[in-house]
mmCIF file of C-alpha atoms in Angstrom:
data_model
loop_
_atom_site.group_PDB
_atom_site.id
_atom_site.type_symbol
_atom_site.label_atom_id
_atom_site.label_comp_id
_atom_site.label_asym_id
_atom_site.label_seq_id
_atom_site.Cartn_x
_atom_site.Cartn_y
_atom_site.Cartn_z
ATOM 1 C CA MET A 141 -126.608 76.749 -66.081
ATOM 2 C CA THR A 142 -126.149 76.241 -69.819
ATOM 3 C CA VAL A 143 -128.165 73.410 -71.341
ATOM 4 C CA ARG A 144 -126.151 71.467 -73.902
ATOM 5 C CA LYS A 145 -127.810 71.448 -77.292
ATOM 6 C CA GLN A 146 -128.539 67.956 -78.573
ATOM 7 C CA ASP A 147 -126.736 66.722 -81.676
ATOM 8 C CA THR A 148 -128.610 66.539 -84.916
ATOM 9 C CA GLU A 149 -128.686 63.222 -86.734
ATOM 10 C CA GLU A 150 -125.925 64.362 -89.074
ATOM 11 C CA GLN A 151 -123.748 65.617 -86.203
ATOM 12 C CA PHE A 152 -124.166 62.364 -84.292
ATOM 13 C CA ILE A 153 -123.174 60.294 -87.330
ATOM 14 C CA LYS A 154 -120.083 62.358 -88.056
ATOM 15 C CA LYS A 155 -118.919 62.692 -84.435
ATOM 16 C CA ASN A 156 -119.106 58.946 -83.846
ATOM 17 C CA ARG A 157 -117.651 57.951 -87.237
ATOM 18 C CA LEU A 158 -120.746 56.018 -88.311
ATOM 19 C CA ILE A 159 -120.977 57.320 -91.854
ATOM 20 C CA THR A 160 -120.424 53.959 -93.579
ATOM 21 C CA ILE A 161 -122.801 51.894 -91.431
ATOM 22 C CA TYR A 162 -125.559 54.253 -90.307
ATOM 23 C CA GLU A 163 -127.566 53.858 -93.521
ATOM 24 C CA LYS A 164 -127.353 50.059 -93.209
ATOM 25 C CA ALA A 165 -128.820 50.265 -89.702
ATOM 26 C CA LYS A 166 -131.523 52.674 -90.859
ATOM 27 C CA ALA A 167 -132.525 50.300 -93.648
ATOM 28 C CA VAL A 168 -133.280 47.698 -90.976
ATOM 29 C CA ASP A 169 -134.942 50.202 -88.607
ATOM 30 C CA PRO A 170 -136.471 53.155 -90.506
ATOM 31 C CA GLU A 171 -137.294 54.829 -87.153
ATOM 32 C CA LEU A 172 -133.698 54.531 -85.979
ATOM 33 C CA TRP A 173 -133.048 58.208 -85.190
ATOM 34 C CA ASP A 174 -136.282 58.568 -83.193
ATOM 35 C CA THR A 175 -135.363 55.397 -81.295
ATOM 36 C CA LEU A 176 -131.888 56.732 -80.488
ATOM 37 C CA LYS A 177 -133.291 60.053 -79.248
ATOM 38 C CA LYS A 178 -135.742 58.271 -76.925
ATOM 39 C CA ILE A 179 -132.986 56.031 -75.575
ATOM 40 C CA ARG A 180 -130.781 59.071 -74.978
ATOM 41 C CA GLU A 181 -133.525 60.682 -72.898
ATOM 42 C CA HIS A 182 -134.258 57.529 -70.876
ATOM 43 C CA TYR A 183 -130.556 56.907 -70.277
ATOM 44 C CA LYS A 184 -130.051 60.182 -68.396
ATOM 45 C CA GLU A 185 -131.637 58.753 -65.239
ATOM 46 C CA TYR A 186 -131.039 55.079 -65.895
ATOM 47 C CA SER A 187 -127.253 55.551 -66.065
ATOM 48 C CA LYS A 188 -127.275 57.213 -62.628
ATOM 49 C CA HIS A 189 -128.795 54.079 -61.086
ATOM 50 C CA CYS A 190 -126.245 51.927 -62.925
ATOM 51 C CA ASP A 191 -123.430 54.056 -61.547
ATOM 52 C CA ALA A 192 -124.642 53.693 -57.940
ATOM 53 C CA ILE A 193 -125.061 49.917 -58.212
ATOM 54 C CA ALA A 194 -121.651 49.442 -59.850
ATOM 55 C CA LYS A 195 -119.948 51.453 -57.090
ATOM 56 C CA GLN A 196 -121.648 49.353 -54.412
ATOM 57 C CA THR A 197 -120.587 46.135 -56.154
ATOM 58 C CA VAL A 198 -116.963 47.314 -56.300
ATOM 59 C CA LEU A 199 -117.040 48.005 -52.561
ATOM 60 C CA GLU A 200 -118.380 44.515 -51.901
ATOM 61 C CA ILE A 201 -115.613 42.960 -53.993
ATOM 62 C CA LEU A 202 -112.872 44.953 -52.275
ATOM 63 C CA GLY A 203 -114.371 44.352 -48.841
ATOM 64 C CA ASP A 204 -114.133 40.579 -49.096
ATOM 65 C CA LYS A 205 -111.326 38.651 -47.447
ATOM 66 C CA GLY A 206 -110.272 37.332 -50.846
ATOM 67 C CA ALA A 207 -109.438 40.855 -51.976
ATOM 68 C CA ASP A 208 -105.780 40.247 -51.098
ATOM 69 C CA SER A 209 -105.537 38.369 -54.406
ATOM 70 C CA ILE A 210 -106.720 41.429 -56.319
ATOM 71 C CA HIS A 211 -104.295 43.988 -57.676
ATOM 72 C CA SER A 212 -106.948 46.616 -58.437
ATOM 73 C CA VAL A 213 -110.587 47.131 -59.405
ATOM 74 C CA ARG A 214 -112.112 49.832 -61.548
ATOM 75 C CA PHE A 215 -115.459 50.384 -63.187
ATOM 76 C CA ARG A 216 -117.082 52.420 -65.907
ATOM 77 C CA ILE A 217 -120.591 53.219 -67.124
ATOM 78 C CA LYS A 218 -120.993 53.564 -70.887
ATOM 79 C CA ASN A 219 -121.385 57.152 -71.974
ATOM 80 C CA VAL A 220 -124.483 57.761 -74.042
ATOM 81 C CA ASP A 221 -122.687 58.142 -77.380
ATOM 82 C CA SER A 222 -120.910 54.798 -76.887
ATOM 83 C CA LEU A 223 -124.230 53.157 -76.103
ATOM 84 C CA LEU A 224 -126.010 54.655 -79.126
ATOM 85 C CA SER A 225 -123.081 53.858 -81.427
ATOM 86 C CA LYS A 226 -123.126 50.235 -80.318
ATOM 87 C CA ILE A 227 -126.855 50.017 -81.075
ATOM 88 C CA VAL A 228 -126.276 51.415 -84.567
ATOM 89 C CA LYS A 229 -123.479 48.898 -85.233
ATOM 90 C CA LYS A 230 -125.560 45.965 -83.997
ATOM 91 C CA LYS A 231 -128.533 46.940 -86.145
ATOM 92 C CA ALA A 232 -126.275 47.523 -89.145
ATOM 93 C CA TYR A 233 -125.071 43.927 -88.846
ATOM 94 C CA LEU A 234 -128.611 42.631 -89.327
ATOM 95 C CA SER A 235 -129.829 41.561 -92.746
ATOM 96 C CA LYS A 236 -133.256 42.515 -94.017
ATOM 97 C CA GLU A 237 -134.334 38.905 -93.622
ATOM 98 C CA ILE A 238 -134.663 37.404 -90.137
ATOM 99 C CA GLN A 239 -131.789 35.061 -89.286
ATOM 100 C CA GLU A 240 -131.661 31.990 -87.068
ATOM 101 C CA ASP A 241 -128.845 33.263 -84.845
ATOM 102 C CA TYR A 242 -130.545 34.746 -81.770
ATOM 103 C CA GLU A 243 -127.371 36.522 -80.628
ATOM 104 C CA ILE A 244 -127.659 38.621 -83.782
ATOM 105 C CA GLU A 245 -131.431 38.832 -84.053
ATOM 106 C CA LYS A 246 -132.047 40.078 -80.504
ATOM 107 C CA TYR A 247 -131.056 43.595 -81.636
ATOM 108 C CA ARG A 248 -133.717 43.823 -84.350
ATOM 109 C CA ALA A 249 -136.570 44.840 -82.015
ATOM 110 C CA LEU A 250 -134.353 46.873 -79.662
ATOM 111 C CA ASP A 251 -135.952 50.187 -78.638
ATOM 112 C CA ASP A 252 -136.185 52.597 -75.695
ATOM 113 C CA LYS A 253 -138.390 50.138 -73.769
ATOM 114 C CA ASN A 254 -136.009 47.178 -73.822
ATOM 115 C CA TYR A 255 -132.464 48.322 -74.710
ATOM 116 C CA PHE A 256 -131.288 47.852 -71.087
ATOM 117 C CA LYS A 257 -132.446 44.222 -71.244
ATOM 118 C CA ILE A 258 -130.434 43.503 -74.384
ATOM 119 C CA ILE A 259 -127.283 45.636 -73.995
ATOM 120 C CA THR A 260 -125.629 43.912 -71.042
ATOM 121 C CA ASP A 261 -122.327 45.796 -70.816
ATOM 122 C CA ILE A 262 -123.718 49.217 -69.866
ATOM 123 C CA SER A 263 -121.970 48.746 -66.515
ATOM 124 C CA GLY A 264 -118.530 47.206 -66.490
ATOM 125 C CA ILE A 265 -116.153 46.224 -63.695
ATOM 126 C CA ARG A 266 -112.534 45.238 -64.371
ATOM 127 C CA ILE A 267 -110.703 43.123 -61.781
ATOM 128 C CA LEU A 268 -106.942 42.866 -62.228
ATOM 129 C CA ILE A 269 -104.885 40.120 -60.632
ATOM 130 C CA ARG A 270 -101.100 39.829 -60.587
ATOM 131 C CA TYR A 271 -100.860 36.158 -61.513
ATOM 132 C CA ARG A 272 -103.257 33.870 -63.336
ATOM 133 C CA GLU A 273 -103.252 31.393 -60.448
ATOM 134 C CA GLN A 274 -104.901 33.994 -58.204
ATOM 135 C CA TRP A 275 -108.019 33.863 -60.349
ATOM 136 C CA GLU A 276 -109.325 30.783 -58.502
ATOM 137 C CA THR A 277 -109.661 32.666 -55.197
ATOM 138 C CA VAL A 278 -111.569 35.549 -56.770
ATOM 139 C CA HIS A 279 -113.711 33.186 -58.864
ATOM 140 C CA ASP A 280 -114.733 31.216 -55.784
ATOM 141 C CA TRP A 281 -115.941 34.418 -54.133
ATOM 142 C CA LEU A 282 -117.865 35.613 -57.206
ATOM 143 C CA TRP A 283 -119.402 32.198 -57.768
ATOM 144 C CA GLY A 284 -120.351 31.749 -54.128
ATOM 145 C CA LYS A 285 -121.988 35.159 -53.947
ATOM 146 C CA TYR A 286 -123.779 35.398 -57.294
ATOM 147 C CA TYR A 287 -124.473 31.919 -58.651
ATOM 148 C CA GLN A 288 -128.095 31.019 -57.868
ATOM 149 C CA GLY A 289 -128.540 28.134 -60.290
ATOM 150 C CA ASP A 290 -128.750 27.504 -64.023
ATOM 151 C CA GLU A 291 -132.448 28.389 -63.941
ATOM 152 C CA TYR A 292 -131.433 32.052 -63.707
ATOM 153 C CA TYR A 293 -129.525 31.878 -66.993
ATOM 154 C CA LEU A 294 -130.943 33.941 -69.855
ATOM 155 C CA ARG A 295 -132.355 32.159 -72.877
ATOM 156 C CA ASP A 296 -134.392 35.094 -74.186
ATOM 157 C CA PHE A 297 -132.970 38.466 -73.165
ATOM 158 C CA VAL A 298 -136.372 40.172 -73.152
ATOM 159 C CA ALA A 299 -138.721 37.398 -72.012
ATOM 160 C CA ASP A 300 -136.352 36.127 -69.278
ATOM 161 C CA TYR A 301 -135.431 39.572 -67.940
ATOM 162 C CA LYS A 302 -135.889 39.945 -64.172
ATOM 163 C CA SER A 303 -136.145 43.460 -62.777
ATOM 164 C CA ASN A 304 -135.828 42.673 -59.060
ATOM 165 C CA VAL A 305 -135.889 39.258 -57.428
ATOM 166 C CA GLY A 306 -134.383 40.374 -54.110
ATOM 167 C CA LYS A 307 -130.958 38.890 -54.786
ATOM 168 C CA SER A 308 -128.156 39.261 -57.290
ATOM 169 C CA PHE A 309 -127.434 36.408 -59.684
ATOM 170 C CA ILE A 310 -125.254 35.258 -62.572
ATOM 171 C CA VAL A 311 -127.287 35.244 -65.786
ATOM 172 C CA GLU A 312 -125.098 33.139 -68.093
ATOM 173 C CA ARG A 313 -122.176 30.744 -68.024
ATOM 174 C CA PRO A 314 -118.986 32.748 -67.420
ATOM 175 C CA LYS A 315 -117.028 33.203 -70.645
ATOM 176 C CA VAL A 316 -113.358 32.288 -70.576
ATOM 177 C CA TYR A 317 -111.327 33.729 -73.435
ATOM 178 C CA TYR A 318 -108.027 31.832 -73.717
ATOM 179 C CA ARG A 319 -105.073 32.354 -76.028
ATOM 180 C CA ASN A 320 -103.810 28.792 -76.588
ATOM 181 C CA ASP A 321 -104.474 25.143 -75.756
ATOM 182 C CA GLY A 322 -102.100 25.233 -72.802
ATOM 183 C CA ASP A 323 -104.151 27.975 -71.203
ATOM 184 C CA ARG A 324 -107.369 26.112 -72.022
ATOM 185 C CA ILE A 325 -106.138 23.144 -69.962
ATOM 186 C CA PHE A 326 -105.602 25.433 -66.981
ATOM 187 C CA TYR A 327 -109.162 26.775 -67.095
ATOM 188 C CA GLU A 328 -110.744 23.390 -67.849
ATOM 189 C CA GLN A 329 -109.297 22.032 -64.620
ATOM 190 C CA MET A 330 -111.038 24.817 -62.723
ATOM 191 C CA GLY A 331 -114.445 23.800 -64.056
ATOM 192 C CA LYS A 332 -114.901 22.445 -67.560
ATOM 193 C CA ASP A 333 -118.699 22.331 -67.318
ATOM 194 C CA THR A 334 -118.990 25.677 -65.532
ATOM 195 C CA PHE A 335 -117.455 27.908 -68.176
ATOM 196 C CA ASP A 336 -118.080 28.761 -71.788
ATOM 197 C CA LEU A 337 -114.576 28.399 -73.240
ATOM 198 C CA LYS A 338 -113.754 30.519 -76.277
ATOM 199 C CA LYS A 339 -110.446 30.915 -78.069
ATOM 200 C CA SER A 340 -109.539 34.601 -78.148
ATOM 201 C CA ASP A 341 -109.168 36.116 -81.604
ATOM 202 C CA GLU A 342 -107.098 38.916 -80.062
ATOM 203 C CA GLY A 343 -104.750 36.520 -78.267
ATOM 204 C CA TYR A 344 -105.246 37.212 -74.568
ATOM 205 C CA ASN A 345 -106.758 35.580 -71.485
ATOM 206 C CA SER A 346 -109.819 37.097 -69.826
ATOM 207 C CA ILE A 347 -112.803 35.806 -67.835
ATOM 208 C CA HIS A 348 -116.175 37.549 -68.122
ATOM 209 C CA TYR A 349 -119.037 37.198 -65.641
ATOM 210 C CA LEU A 350 -122.460 38.723 -66.258
ATOM 211 C CA ILE A 351 -124.549 39.447 -63.168
ATOM 212 C CA ASN A 352 -127.925 41.039 -62.543
ATOM 213 C CA VAL A 353 -128.121 43.390 -59.555
ATOM 214 C CA ASP A 354 -131.543 44.952 -58.974
ATOM 215 C CA GLY A 355 -132.390 44.574 -62.640
ATOM 216 C CA LYS A 356 -129.143 46.207 -63.812
ATOM 217 C CA TYR A 357 -126.590 44.104 -65.655
ATOM 218 C CA ILE A 358 -122.914 44.340 -64.754
ATOM 219 C CA GLU A 359 -120.195 42.706 -66.801
ATOM 220 C CA ILE A 360 -117.277 41.745 -64.564
ATOM 221 C CA GLN A 361 -114.031 41.080 -66.404
ATOM 222 C CA MET A 362 -110.986 39.565 -64.771
ATOM 223 C CA ARG A 363 -107.499 39.347 -66.239
ATOM 224 C CA THR A 364 -103.849 39.718 -65.265
ATOM 225 C CA ILE A 365 -102.187 43.116 -65.240
ATOM 226 C CA LEU A 366 -99.988 42.015 -68.166
ATOM 227 C CA ASP A 367 -102.979 41.125 -70.352
ATOM 228 C CA GLU A 368 -104.618 44.379 -69.310
ATOM 229 C CA ALA A 369 -101.586 46.397 -70.356
ATOM 230 C CA TRP A 370 -101.532 44.754 -73.792
ATOM 231 C CA SER A 371 -105.286 45.177 -74.223
ATOM 232 C CA GLU A 372 -105.219 48.864 -73.263
ATOM 233 C CA CYS A 373 -102.339 49.619 -75.636
ATOM 234 C CA THR A 374 -104.017 47.787 -78.501
ATOM 235 C CA HIS A 375 -107.350 49.520 -77.904
ATOM 236 C CA ASP A 376 -105.901 53.011 -77.564
ATOM 237 C CA ILE A 377 -103.466 52.797 -80.457
ATOM 238 C CA ILE A 378 -105.302 50.649 -83.002
ATOM 239 C CA TYR A 379 -109.024 50.875 -82.271
ATOM 240 C CA LYS A 380 -108.983 54.650 -81.859
ATOM 241 C CA ASN A 381 -106.661 55.288 -84.785
ATOM 242 C CA ASN A 382 -108.405 56.843 -87.789
ATOM 243 C CA ASN A 383 -105.560 56.394 -90.261
ATOM 244 C CA ARG A 384 -106.528 53.334 -92.297
ATOM 245 C CA ASP A 385 -103.119 53.230 -93.985
ATOM 246 C CA GLN A 386 -101.499 52.460 -90.625
ATOM 247 C CA LYS A 387 -103.954 49.720 -89.567
ATOM 248 C CA ALA A 388 -102.050 46.737 -90.964
ATOM 249 C CA GLU A 389 -98.717 47.918 -89.545
ATOM 250 C CA LEU A 390 -100.224 48.667 -86.142
ATOM 251 C CA GLN A 391 -101.958 45.290 -86.017
ATOM 252 C CA TYR A 392 -98.643 43.591 -86.765
ATOM 253 C CA LEU A 393 -96.954 45.542 -83.971
ATOM 254 C CA SER A 394 -99.819 44.564 -81.673
ATOM 255 C CA GLN A 395 -99.131 40.899 -82.467
ATOM 256 C CA CYS A 396 -95.479 41.429 -81.587
ATOM 257 C CA LEU A 397 -96.504 43.051 -78.310
ATOM 258 C CA SER A 398 -98.836 40.139 -77.636
ATOM 259 C CA GLN A 399 -95.950 37.674 -77.983
ATOM 260 C CA GLN A 400 -93.890 39.673 -75.499
ATOM 261 C CA THR A 401 -96.869 39.700 -73.134
ATOM 262 C CA ILE A 402 -97.108 35.919 -73.337
ATOM 263 C CA ALA A 403 -93.389 35.620 -72.586
ATOM 264 C CA ALA A 404 -93.619 37.986 -69.616
ATOM 265 C CA GLU A 405 -96.652 36.194 -68.187
ATOM 266 C CA THR A 406 -94.934 32.829 -68.576
ATOM 267 C CA ILE A 407 -92.023 34.092 -66.496
ATOM 268 C CA THR A 408 -94.278 35.560 -63.791
ATOM 269 C CA ASN A 409 -96.206 32.274 -63.633
ATOM 270 C CA LEU A 410 -92.952 30.391 -63.171
ATOM 271 C CA MET A 411 -91.902 32.799 -60.415
ATOM 272 C CA TYR A 412 -95.273 32.456 -58.682
ATOM 273 C CA GLU A 413 -95.171 28.663 -58.792
ATOM 274 C CA LYS A 414 -91.549 28.589 -57.617
ATOM 275 C CA VAL A 415 -92.315 30.716 -54.565
ATOM 276 C CA ASN A 416 -95.555 28.914 -53.721
ATOM 277 C CA LYS A 417 -94.078 25.432 -54.234
ATOM 278 C CA LYS A 418 -96.995 24.382 -56.380
ATOM 279 C CA GLY A 419 -94.987 22.401 -58.916
ATOM 280 C CA THR A 420 -97.533 23.121 -61.635
ATOM 281 C CA ILE A 421 -97.478 24.886 -64.945
ATOM 282 C CA PHE A 422 -100.467 25.326 -67.239
ATOM 283 C CA GLY A 423 -102.440 23.071 -64.937
ATOM 284 C CA LYS A 424 -100.140 20.051 -65.239
ATOM 285 C CA LYS A 425 -99.187 18.679 -61.846
ATOM 286 C CA VAL A 426 -95.572 17.574 -61.425
ATOM 287 C CA LYS A 427 -94.416 15.187 -58.707
ATOM 288 C CA ARG A 428 -91.531 16.581 -56.689
ATOM 289 C CA GLN A 429 -88.652 14.281 -55.746
ATOM 290 C CA ASN A 430 -85.660 14.416 -53.439
ATOM 291 C CA GLN A 431 -82.732 15.562 -55.553
ATOM 292 C CA THR A 432 -79.955 15.749 -52.941
ATOM 293 C CA LYS A 433 -77.853 12.792 -54.224
ATOM 294 C CA LYS A 434 -78.589 12.794 -57.932
ATOM 295 C CA SER A 435 -76.232 13.590 -60.777
ATOM 296 C CA PRO A 436 -76.864 16.936 -62.505
ATOM 297 C CA ARG A 437 -78.417 15.188 -65.547
ATOM 298 C CA THR A 438 -80.649 12.879 -63.454
ATOM 299 C CA ALA A 439 -81.653 15.765 -61.247
ATOM 300 C CA ALA A 440 -82.668 17.846 -64.256
ATOM 301 C CA VAL A 441 -84.963 15.053 -65.447
ATOM 302 C CA SER A 442 -86.729 14.682 -62.080
ATOM 303 C CA MET A 443 -87.105 18.391 -61.446
ATOM 304 C CA SER A 444 -90.484 20.039 -61.478
ATOM 305 C CA THR A 445 -91.367 21.914 -64.647
ATOM 306 C CA VAL A 446 -90.471 25.212 -63.011
ATOM 307 C CA GLU A 447 -87.125 23.979 -61.731
ATOM 308 C CA ARG A 448 -86.251 22.284 -65.021
ATOM 309 C CA ARG A 449 -86.794 25.458 -66.982
ATOM 310 C CA MET A 450 -84.800 27.494 -64.492
ATOM 311 C CA HIS A 451 -81.996 24.894 -64.753
ATOM 312 C CA LEU A 452 -81.965 25.179 -68.557
ATOM 313 C CA LEU A 453 -81.798 28.941 -68.294
ATOM 314 C CA GLU A 454 -78.835 28.691 -65.908
ATOM 315 C CA GLU A 455 -77.048 26.257 -68.253
ATOM 316 C CA GLN A 456 -77.572 28.559 -71.199
ATOM 317 C CA SER A 457 -76.208 31.554 -69.300
ATOM 318 C CA LEU A 458 -72.913 29.687 -68.765
ATOM 319 C CA THR A 459 -72.302 29.331 -72.495
ATOM 320 C CA GLN A 460 -73.963 32.424 -73.946
ATOM 321 C CA PRO A 461 -75.843 35.514 -72.779
ATOM 322 C CA PHE A 462 -79.604 35.136 -72.616
ATOM 323 C CA ASP A 463 -80.984 36.916 -75.710
ATOM 324 C CA GLY A 464 -84.563 37.225 -74.438
ATOM 325 C CA ASN A 465 -85.881 34.442 -76.681
ATOM 326 C CA LEU A 466 -87.924 32.075 -74.516
ATOM 327 C CA ASP A 467 -88.618 29.553 -77.277
ATOM 328 C CA SER A 468 -85.339 27.758 -76.598
ATOM 329 C CA ILE A 469 -86.086 27.110 -72.949
ATOM 330 C CA LEU A 470 -89.905 26.857 -72.747
#
């Protein structure tokens, strides 16, 4: 069996495209390369345990009766270069002077003895649902299984770390990334005080749970298949692209794709609500009324939001072909 030769410092920097930031990180941590080598060695075994625990967690999720609401589940364990690159980037972001922001400062003393307490996305699980409304069923299962109380929430990632307490638990308020105020209303109705609501800079909806299982952190992300498709395309095409001259153009195209994603998800939400007779859109409940003996105009006013929008679309199709622009009917 051939033993793979370890990268030199220069090879690691070049392979992971860290040339512009590595020196900044090293200025903060002069022993950076020694630290990275020690973490690499420790991670060989540690990542195997993470892999086993993540697989078991996926099986538990899929084995639950609420799994019918799930389209698919997949997981990944960070490869060692991704882990080490993230550490370099976090240290490079630090200034030479200590700052007040703990979320930034927690990386300053990161080393091979505590990196797994601070880097919480070493293990990641992605849950995809077809429609946003199905999130409530999956959330209820996750919350019922893993929430043990606010006292388990992390305040200090090193001091509050628990290696094994005999049960799995959520370690921070779930983060909800929403794209607009309409989506925020939807998630607020599910539990305004339960979630940490953040407007997404990228323009998509996603819910992130962080759990501790036998001392290993797992980040569970949940989003619709449409948001996943947009996110994957953006990551693969823009994030991995090395041509700086194309960045601005690709980011613009990504924004265009995001708008189409929003339009597609709006339509699927309308379809879901129509079939399930919920009479809701973006969390706003609409009272349904008997429309059997109403004039077309009166009926349109008393329709549910879903029905009203479908009615407008039908009216438009009688006068002109639908051009794909939802702004006129939404």
